[in-house]
JSON list of C-alpha atoms and ligand atoms in Angstrom, two decimals:
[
{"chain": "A", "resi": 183, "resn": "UNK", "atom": "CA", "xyz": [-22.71, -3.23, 1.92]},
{"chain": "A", "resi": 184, "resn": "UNK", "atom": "CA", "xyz": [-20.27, -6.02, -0.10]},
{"chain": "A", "resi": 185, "resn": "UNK", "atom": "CA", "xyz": [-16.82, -4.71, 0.63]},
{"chain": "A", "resi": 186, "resn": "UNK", "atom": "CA", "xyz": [-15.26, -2.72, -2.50]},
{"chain": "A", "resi": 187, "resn": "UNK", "atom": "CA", "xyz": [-12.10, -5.02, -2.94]},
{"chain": "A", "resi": 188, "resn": "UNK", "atom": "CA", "xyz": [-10.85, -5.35, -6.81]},
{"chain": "A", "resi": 189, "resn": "UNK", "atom": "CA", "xyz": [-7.87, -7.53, -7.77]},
{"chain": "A", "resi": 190, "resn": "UNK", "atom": "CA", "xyz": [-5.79, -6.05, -10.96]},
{"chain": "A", "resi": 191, "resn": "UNK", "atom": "CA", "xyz": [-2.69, -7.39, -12.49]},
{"chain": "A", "resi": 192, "resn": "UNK", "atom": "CA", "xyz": [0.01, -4.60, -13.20]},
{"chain": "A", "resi": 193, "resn": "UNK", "atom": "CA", "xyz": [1.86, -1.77, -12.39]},
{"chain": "A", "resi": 194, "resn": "UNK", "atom": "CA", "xyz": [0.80, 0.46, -9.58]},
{"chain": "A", "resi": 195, "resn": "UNK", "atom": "CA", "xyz": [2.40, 3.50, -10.95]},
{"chain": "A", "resi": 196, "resn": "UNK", "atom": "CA", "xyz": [0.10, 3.49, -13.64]},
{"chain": "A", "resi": 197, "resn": "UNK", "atom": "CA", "xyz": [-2.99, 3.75, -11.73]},
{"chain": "A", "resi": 198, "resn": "UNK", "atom": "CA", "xyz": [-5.09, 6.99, -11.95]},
{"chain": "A", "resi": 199, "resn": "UNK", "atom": "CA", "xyz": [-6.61, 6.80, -8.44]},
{"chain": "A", "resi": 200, "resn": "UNK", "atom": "CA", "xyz": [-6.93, 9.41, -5.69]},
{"chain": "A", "resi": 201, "resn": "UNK", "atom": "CA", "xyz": [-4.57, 7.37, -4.13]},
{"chain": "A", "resi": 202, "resn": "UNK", "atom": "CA", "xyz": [-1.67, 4.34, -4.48]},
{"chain": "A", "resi": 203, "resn": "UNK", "atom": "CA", "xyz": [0.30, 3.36, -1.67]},
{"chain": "A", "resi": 204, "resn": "UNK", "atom": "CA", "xyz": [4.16, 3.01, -1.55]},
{"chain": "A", "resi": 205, "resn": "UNK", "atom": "CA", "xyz": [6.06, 0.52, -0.10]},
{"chain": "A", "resi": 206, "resn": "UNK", "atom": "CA", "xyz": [8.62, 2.76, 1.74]},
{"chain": "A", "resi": 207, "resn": "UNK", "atom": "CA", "xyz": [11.27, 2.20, 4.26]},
{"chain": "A", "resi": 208, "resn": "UNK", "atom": "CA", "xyz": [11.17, 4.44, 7.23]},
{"chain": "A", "resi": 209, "resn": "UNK", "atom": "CA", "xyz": [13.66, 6.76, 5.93]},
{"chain": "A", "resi": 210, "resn": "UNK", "atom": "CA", "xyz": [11.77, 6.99, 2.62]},
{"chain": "A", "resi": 211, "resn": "UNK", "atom": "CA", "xyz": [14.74, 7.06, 0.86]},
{"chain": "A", "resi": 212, "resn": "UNK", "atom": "CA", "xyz": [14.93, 5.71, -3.15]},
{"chain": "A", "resi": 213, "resn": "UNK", "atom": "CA", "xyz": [14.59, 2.35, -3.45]},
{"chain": "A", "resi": 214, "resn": "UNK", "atom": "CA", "xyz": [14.22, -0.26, -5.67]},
{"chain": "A", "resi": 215, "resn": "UNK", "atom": "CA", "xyz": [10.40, -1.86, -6.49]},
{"chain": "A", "resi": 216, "resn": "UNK", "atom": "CA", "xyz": [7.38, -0.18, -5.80]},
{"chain": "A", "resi": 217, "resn": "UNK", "atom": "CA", "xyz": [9.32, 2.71, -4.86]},
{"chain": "A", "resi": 218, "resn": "UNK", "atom": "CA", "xyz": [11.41, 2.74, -7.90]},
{"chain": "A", "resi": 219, "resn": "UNK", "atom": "CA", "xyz": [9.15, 2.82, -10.02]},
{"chain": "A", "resi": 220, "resn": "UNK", "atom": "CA", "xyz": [6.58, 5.38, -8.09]},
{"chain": "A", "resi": 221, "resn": "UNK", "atom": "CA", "xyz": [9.36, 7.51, -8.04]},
{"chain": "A", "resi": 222, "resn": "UNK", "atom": "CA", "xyz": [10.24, 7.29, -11.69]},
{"chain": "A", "resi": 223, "resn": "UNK", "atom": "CA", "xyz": [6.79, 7.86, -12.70]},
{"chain": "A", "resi": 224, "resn": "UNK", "atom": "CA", "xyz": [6.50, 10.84, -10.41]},
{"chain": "A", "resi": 225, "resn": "UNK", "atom": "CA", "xyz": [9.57, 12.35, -11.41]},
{"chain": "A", "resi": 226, "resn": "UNK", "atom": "CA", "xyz": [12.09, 14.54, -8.98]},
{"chain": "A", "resi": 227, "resn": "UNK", "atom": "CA", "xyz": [9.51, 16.40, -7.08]},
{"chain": "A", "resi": 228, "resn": "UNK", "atom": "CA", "xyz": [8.54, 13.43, -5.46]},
{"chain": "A", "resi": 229, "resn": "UNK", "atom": "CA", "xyz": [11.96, 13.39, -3.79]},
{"chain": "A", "resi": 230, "resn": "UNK", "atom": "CA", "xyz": [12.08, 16.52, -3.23]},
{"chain": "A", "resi": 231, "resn": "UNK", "atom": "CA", "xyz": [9.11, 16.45, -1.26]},
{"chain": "A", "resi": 232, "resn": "UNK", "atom": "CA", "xyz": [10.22, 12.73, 0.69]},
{"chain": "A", "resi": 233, "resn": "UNK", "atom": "CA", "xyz": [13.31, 14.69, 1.61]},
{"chain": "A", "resi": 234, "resn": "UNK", "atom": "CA", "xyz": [11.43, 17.07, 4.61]},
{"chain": "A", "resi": 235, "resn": "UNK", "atom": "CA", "xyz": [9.11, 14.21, 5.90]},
{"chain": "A", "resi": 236, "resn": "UNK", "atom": "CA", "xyz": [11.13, 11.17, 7.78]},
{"chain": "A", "resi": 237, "resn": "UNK", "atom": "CA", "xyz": [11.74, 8.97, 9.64]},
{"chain": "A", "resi": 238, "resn": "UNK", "atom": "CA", "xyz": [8.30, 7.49, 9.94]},
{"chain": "A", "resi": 239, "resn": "UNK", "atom": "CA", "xyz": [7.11, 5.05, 12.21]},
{"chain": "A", "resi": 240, "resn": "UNK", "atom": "CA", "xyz": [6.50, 1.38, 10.75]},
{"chain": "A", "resi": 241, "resn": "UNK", "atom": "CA", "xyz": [3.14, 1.48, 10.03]},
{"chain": "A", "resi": 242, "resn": "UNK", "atom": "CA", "xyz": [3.00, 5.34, 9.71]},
{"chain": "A", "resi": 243, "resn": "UNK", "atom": "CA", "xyz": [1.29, 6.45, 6.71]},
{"chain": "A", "resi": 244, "resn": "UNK", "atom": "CA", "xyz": [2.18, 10.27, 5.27]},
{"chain": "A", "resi": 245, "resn": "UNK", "atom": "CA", "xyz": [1.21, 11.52, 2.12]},
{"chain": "A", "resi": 246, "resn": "UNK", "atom": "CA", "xyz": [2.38, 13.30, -0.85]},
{"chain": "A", "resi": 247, "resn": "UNK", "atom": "CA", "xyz": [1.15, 14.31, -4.45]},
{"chain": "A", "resi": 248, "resn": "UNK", "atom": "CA", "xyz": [1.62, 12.09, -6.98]},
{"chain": "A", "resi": 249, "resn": "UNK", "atom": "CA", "xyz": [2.90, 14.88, -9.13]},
{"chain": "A", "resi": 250, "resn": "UNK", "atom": "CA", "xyz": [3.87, 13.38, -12.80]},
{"chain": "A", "resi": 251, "resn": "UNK", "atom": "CA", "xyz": [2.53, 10.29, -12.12]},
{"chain": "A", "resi": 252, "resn": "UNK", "atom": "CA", "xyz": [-1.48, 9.38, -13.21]},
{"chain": "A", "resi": 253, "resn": "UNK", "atom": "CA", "xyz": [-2.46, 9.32, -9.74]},
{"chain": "A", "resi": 254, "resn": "UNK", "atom": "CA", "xyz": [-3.71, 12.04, -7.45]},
{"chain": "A", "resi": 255, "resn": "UNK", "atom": "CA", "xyz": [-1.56, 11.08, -4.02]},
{"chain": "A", "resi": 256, "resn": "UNK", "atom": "CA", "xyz": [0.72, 8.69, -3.47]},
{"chain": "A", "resi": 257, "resn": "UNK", "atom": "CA", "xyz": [0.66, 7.50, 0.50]},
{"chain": "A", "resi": 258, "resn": "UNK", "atom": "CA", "xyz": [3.93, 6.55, 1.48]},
{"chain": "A", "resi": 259, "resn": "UNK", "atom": "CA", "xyz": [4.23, 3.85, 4.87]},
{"chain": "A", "resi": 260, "resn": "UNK", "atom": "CA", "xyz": [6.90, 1.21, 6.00]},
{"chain": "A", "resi": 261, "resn": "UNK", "atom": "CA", "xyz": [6.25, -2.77, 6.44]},
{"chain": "A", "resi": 262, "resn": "UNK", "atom": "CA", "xyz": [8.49, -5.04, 9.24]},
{"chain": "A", "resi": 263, "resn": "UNK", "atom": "CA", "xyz": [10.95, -6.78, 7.33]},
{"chain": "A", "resi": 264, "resn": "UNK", "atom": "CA", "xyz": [10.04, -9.59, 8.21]},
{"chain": "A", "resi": 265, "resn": "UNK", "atom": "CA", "xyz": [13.37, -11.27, 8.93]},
{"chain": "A", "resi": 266, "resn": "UNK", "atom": "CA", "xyz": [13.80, -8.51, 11.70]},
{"chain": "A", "resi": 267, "resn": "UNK", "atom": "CA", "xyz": [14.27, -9.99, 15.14]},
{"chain": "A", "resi": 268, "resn": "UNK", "atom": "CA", "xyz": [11.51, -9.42, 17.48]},
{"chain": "A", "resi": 269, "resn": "UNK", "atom": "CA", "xyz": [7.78, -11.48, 18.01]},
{"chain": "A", "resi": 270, "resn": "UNK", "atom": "CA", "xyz": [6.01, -12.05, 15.05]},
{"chain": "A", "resi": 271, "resn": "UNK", "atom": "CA", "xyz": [2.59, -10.32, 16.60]},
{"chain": "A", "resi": 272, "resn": "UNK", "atom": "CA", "xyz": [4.33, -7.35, 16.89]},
{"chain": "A", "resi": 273, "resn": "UNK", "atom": "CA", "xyz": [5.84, -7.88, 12.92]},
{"chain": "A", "resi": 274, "resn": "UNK", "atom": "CA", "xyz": [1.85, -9.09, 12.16]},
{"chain": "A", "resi": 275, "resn": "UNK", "atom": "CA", "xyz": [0.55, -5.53, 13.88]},
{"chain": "A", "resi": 276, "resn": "UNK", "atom": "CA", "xyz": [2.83, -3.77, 12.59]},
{"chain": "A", "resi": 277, "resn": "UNK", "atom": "CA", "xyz": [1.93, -5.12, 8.73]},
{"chain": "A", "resi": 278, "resn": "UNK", "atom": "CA", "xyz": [-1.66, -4.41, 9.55]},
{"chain": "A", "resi": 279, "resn": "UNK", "atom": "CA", "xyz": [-0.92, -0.99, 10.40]},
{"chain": "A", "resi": 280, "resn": "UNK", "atom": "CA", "xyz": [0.22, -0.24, 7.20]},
{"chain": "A", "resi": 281, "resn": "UNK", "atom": "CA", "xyz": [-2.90, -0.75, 5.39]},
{"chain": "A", "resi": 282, "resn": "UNK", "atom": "CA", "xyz": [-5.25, 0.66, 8.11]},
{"chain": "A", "resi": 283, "resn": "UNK", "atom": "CA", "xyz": [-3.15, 3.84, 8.25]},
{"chain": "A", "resi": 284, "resn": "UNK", "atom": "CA", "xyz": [-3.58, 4.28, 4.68]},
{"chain": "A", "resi": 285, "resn": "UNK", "atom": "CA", "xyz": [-7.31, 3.57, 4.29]},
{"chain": "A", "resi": 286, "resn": "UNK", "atom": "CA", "xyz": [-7.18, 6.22, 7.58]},
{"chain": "A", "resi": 287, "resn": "UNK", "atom": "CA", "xyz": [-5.12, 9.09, 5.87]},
{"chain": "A", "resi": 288, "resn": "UNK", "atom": "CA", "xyz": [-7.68, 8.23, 2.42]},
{"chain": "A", "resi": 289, "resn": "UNK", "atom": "CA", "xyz": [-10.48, 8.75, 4.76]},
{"chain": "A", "resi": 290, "resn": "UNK", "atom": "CA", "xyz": [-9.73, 11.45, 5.76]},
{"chain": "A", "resi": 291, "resn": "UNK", "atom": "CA", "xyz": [-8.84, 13.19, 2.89]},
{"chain": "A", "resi": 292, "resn": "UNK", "atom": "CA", "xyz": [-12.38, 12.16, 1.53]},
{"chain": "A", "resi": 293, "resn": "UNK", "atom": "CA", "xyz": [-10.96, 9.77, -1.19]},
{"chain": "A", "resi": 294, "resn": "UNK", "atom": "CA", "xyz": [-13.03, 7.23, -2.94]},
{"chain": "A", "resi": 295, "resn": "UNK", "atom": "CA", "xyz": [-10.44, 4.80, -4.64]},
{"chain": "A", "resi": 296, "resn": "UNK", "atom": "CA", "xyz": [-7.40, 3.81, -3.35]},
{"chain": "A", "resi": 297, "resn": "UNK", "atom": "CA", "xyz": [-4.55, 0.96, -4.72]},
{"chain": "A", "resi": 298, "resn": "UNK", "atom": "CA", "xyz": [-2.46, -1.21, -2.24]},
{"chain": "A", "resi": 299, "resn": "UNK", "atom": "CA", "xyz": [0.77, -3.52, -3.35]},
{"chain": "A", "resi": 300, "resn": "UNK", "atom": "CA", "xyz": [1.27, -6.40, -1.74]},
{"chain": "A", "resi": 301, "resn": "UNK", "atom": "CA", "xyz": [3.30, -5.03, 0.82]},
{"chain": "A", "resi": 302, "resn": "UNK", "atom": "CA", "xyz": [6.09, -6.55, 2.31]},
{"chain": "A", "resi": 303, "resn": "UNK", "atom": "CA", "xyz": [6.66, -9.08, 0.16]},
{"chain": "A", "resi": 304, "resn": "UNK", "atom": "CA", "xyz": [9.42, -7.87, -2.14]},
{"chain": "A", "resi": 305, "resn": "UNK", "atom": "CA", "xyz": [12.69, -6.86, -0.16]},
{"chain": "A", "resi": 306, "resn": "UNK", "atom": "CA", "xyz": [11.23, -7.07, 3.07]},
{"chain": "A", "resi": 307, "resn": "UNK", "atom": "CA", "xyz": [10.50, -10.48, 1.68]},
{"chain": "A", "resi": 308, "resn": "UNK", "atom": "CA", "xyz": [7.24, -11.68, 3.76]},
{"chain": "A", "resi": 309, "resn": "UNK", "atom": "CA", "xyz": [5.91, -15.33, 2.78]},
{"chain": "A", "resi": 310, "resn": "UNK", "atom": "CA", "xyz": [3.07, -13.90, -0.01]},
{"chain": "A", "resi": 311, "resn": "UNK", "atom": "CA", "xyz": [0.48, -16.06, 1.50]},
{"chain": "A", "resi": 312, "resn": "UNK", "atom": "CA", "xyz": [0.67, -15.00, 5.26]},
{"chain": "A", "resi": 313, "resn": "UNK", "atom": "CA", "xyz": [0.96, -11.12, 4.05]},
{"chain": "A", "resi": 314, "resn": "UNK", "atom": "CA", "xyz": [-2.27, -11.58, 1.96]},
{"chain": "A", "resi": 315, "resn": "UNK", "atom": "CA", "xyz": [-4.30, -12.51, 5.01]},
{"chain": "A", "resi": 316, "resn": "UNK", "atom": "CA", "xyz": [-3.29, -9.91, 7.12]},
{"chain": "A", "resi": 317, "resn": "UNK", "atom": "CA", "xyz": [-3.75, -7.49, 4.11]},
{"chain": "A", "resi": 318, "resn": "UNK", "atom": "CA", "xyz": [-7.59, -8.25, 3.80]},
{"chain": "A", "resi": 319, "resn": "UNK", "atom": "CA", "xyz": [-8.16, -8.42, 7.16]},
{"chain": "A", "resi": 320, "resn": "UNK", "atom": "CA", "xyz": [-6.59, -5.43, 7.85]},
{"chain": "A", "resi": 321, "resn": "UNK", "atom": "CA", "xyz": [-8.44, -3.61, 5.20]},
{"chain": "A", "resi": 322, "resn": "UNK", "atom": "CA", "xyz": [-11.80, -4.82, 6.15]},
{"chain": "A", "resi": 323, "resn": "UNK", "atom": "CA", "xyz": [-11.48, -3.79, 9.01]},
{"chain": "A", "resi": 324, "resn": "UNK", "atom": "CA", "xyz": [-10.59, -0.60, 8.15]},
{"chain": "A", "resi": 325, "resn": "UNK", "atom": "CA", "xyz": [-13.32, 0.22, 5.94]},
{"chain": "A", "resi": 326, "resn": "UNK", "atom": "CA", "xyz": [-15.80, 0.18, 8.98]},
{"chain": "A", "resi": 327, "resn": "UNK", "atom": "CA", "xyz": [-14.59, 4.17, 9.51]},
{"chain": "A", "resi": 328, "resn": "UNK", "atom": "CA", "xyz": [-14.12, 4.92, 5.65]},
{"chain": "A", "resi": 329, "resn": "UNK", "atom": "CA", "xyz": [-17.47, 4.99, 4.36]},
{"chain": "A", "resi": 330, "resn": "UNK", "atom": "CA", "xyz": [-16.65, 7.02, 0.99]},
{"chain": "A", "resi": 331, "resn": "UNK", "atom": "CA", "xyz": [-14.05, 4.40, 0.38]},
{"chain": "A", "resi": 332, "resn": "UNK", "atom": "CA", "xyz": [-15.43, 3.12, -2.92]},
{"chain": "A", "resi": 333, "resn": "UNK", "atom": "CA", "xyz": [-12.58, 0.81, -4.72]},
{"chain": "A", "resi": 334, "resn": "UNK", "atom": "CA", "xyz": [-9.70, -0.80, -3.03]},
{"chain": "A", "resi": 335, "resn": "UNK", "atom": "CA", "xyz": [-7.59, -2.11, -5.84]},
{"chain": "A", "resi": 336, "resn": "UNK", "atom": "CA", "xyz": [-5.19, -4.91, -4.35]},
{"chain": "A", "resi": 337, "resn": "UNK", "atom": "CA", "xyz": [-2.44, -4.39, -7.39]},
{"chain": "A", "resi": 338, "resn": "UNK", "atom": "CA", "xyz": [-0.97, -7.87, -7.48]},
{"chain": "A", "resi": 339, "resn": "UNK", "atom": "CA", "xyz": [2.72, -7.92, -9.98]},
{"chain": "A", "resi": 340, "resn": "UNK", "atom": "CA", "xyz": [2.41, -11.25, -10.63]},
{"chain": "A", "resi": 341, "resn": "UNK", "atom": "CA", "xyz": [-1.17, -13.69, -11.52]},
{"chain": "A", "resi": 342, "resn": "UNK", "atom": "CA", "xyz": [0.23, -15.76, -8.65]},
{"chain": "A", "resi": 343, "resn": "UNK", "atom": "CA", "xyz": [0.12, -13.51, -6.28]},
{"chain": "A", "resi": 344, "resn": "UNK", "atom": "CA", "xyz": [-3.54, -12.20, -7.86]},
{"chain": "A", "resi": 345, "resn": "UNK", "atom": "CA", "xyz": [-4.34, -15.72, -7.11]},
{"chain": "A", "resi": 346, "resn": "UNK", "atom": "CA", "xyz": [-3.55, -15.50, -3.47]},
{"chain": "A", "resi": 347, "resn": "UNK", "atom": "CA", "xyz": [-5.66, -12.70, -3.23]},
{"chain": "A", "resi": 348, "resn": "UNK", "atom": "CA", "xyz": [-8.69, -13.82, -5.29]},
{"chain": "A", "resi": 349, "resn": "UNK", "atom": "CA", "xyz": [-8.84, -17.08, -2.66]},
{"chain": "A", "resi": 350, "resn": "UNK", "atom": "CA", "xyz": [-8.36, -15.26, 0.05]},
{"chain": "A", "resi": 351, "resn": "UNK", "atom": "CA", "xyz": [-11.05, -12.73, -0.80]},
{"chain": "A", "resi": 352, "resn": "UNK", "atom": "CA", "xyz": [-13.04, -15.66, -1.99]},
{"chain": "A", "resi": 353, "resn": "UNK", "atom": "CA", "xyz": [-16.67, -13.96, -2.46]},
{"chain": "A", "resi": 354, "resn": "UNK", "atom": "CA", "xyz": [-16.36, -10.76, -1.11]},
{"chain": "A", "resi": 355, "resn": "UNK", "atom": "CA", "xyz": [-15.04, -9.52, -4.57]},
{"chain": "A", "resi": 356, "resn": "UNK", "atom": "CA", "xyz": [-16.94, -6.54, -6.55]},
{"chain": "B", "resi": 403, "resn": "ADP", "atom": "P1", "xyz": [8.73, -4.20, 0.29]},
{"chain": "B", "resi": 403, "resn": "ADP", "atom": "O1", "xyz": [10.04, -3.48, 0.57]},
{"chain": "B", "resi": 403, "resn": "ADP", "atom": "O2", "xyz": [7.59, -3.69, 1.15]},
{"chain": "B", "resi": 403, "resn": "ADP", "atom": "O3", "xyz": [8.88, -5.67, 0.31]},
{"chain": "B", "resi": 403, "resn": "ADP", "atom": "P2", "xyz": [8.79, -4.01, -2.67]},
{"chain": "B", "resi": 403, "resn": "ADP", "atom": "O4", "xyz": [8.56, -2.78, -3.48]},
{"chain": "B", "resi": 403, "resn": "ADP", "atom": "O5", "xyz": [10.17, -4.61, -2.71]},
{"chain": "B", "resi": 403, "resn": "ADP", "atom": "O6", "xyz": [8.34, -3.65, -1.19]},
{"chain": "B", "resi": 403, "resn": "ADP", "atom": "O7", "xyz": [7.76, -5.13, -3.12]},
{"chain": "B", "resi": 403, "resn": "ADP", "atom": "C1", "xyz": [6.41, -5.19, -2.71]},
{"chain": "B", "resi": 403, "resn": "ADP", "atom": "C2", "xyz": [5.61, -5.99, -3.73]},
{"chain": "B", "resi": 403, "resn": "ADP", "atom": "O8", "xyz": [5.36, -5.18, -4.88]},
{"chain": "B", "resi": 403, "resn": "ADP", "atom": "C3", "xyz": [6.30, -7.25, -4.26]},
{"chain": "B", "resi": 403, "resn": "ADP", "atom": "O9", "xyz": [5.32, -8.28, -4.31]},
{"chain": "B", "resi": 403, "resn": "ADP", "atom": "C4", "xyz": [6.75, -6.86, -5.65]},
{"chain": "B", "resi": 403, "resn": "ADP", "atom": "O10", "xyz": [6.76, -7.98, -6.53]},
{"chain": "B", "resi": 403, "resn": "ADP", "atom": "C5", "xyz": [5.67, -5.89, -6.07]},
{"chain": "B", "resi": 403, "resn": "ADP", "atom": "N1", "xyz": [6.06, -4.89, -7.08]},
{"chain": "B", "resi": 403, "resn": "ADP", "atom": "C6", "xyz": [7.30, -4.52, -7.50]},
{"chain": "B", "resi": 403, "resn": "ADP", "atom": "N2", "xyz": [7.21, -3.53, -8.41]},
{"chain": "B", "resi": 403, "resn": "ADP", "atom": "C7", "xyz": [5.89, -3.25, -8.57]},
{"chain": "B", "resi": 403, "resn": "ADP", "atom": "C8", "xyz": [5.13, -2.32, -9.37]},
{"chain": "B", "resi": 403, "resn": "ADP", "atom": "N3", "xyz": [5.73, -1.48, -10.21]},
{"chain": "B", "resi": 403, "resn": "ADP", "atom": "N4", "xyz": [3.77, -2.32, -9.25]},
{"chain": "B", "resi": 403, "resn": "ADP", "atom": "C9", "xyz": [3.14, -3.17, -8.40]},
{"chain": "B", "resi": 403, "resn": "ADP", "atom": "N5", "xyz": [3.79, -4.07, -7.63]},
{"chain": "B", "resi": 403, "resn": "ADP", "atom": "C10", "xyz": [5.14, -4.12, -7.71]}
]
């Protein structure tokens, strides 16, 4: 089976999925980006609901509705920052958590699309390149226990950072 990756240019709050993942911080309190705007477009019950849930782990994935927004859940988990003292394997796992965790919780739930940012690489400011890797690898390997996984949408803000992603999936795109 080719591997159900998509590339899009855009804004992740728009995306009617089952399923778009937030870059939190463990506290999953407001923040600026991703967050931001996932919480604008979701409106206040989406803080409501963020209120009851942390701290999470880094790497943790929980999930909430998506409420106002277009898509069905939103799944909330924390990246390293990457300028966080400590071994960069640890920082690396820790990344690739994030993304199996969420294809994990969409599994679970029986979802069939699901949209990643590029995690990390805003404020937690991870070099776009190196987070890219670990992103696809992460995912693929993943996907070996999500069979009904149908469309993983890497949401790229930016063509260069679409770019990155389109040669590091090279020809394993849809
Ligand atoms: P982190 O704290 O994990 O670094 P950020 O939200 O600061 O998370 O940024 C993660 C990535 O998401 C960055 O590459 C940023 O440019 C991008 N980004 C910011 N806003 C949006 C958005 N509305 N939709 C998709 N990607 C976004």
């Amino acid at each position: 089976m080719s591997a159900p990756f998509e590339i899009m240019v855009g804004r992740i709050e728009t995306l009617a999925l089952d399923a778009v993942v937030n870059a939190a911080n463990r506290q999953l309190a407001p923040g600026s980006g991703v967050d931001g705007a996932l919480r604008q477009a979701a409106g206040p019950r989406l803080t409501e609901a963020t209120k009851r849930i942390p701290p999470i782990l880094t790497g943790e994935a929980v999930i909430t509705p998506g409420f106002d927004a277009p898509m069905k859940f939103i799944i909330h988990t924390a990246a390293p920052i990457w300028s966080d003292e400590g071994p960069q394997g640890a920082k690396v796992a820790g990344l690739a958590k994030c993304y199996m965790s969420s294809i994990k919780m969409a599994a679970s739930r029986g979802f069939e699309s699901i949209a990643f940012p590029c995690l990390g690489t805003g404020v937690y400011a991870w070099p776009r390149g190196f987070a890219c890797g670990i992103a696809i690898a992460a995912c693929e390997q993943a996907l070996e226990q999500a069979p009904k996984l149908k469309r993983i949408v890497f949401c790229c803000f930016t063509e260069d950072d679409a770019k990155i992603y389109r040669d590091g999936l090279g020809g394993r795109l849809r």
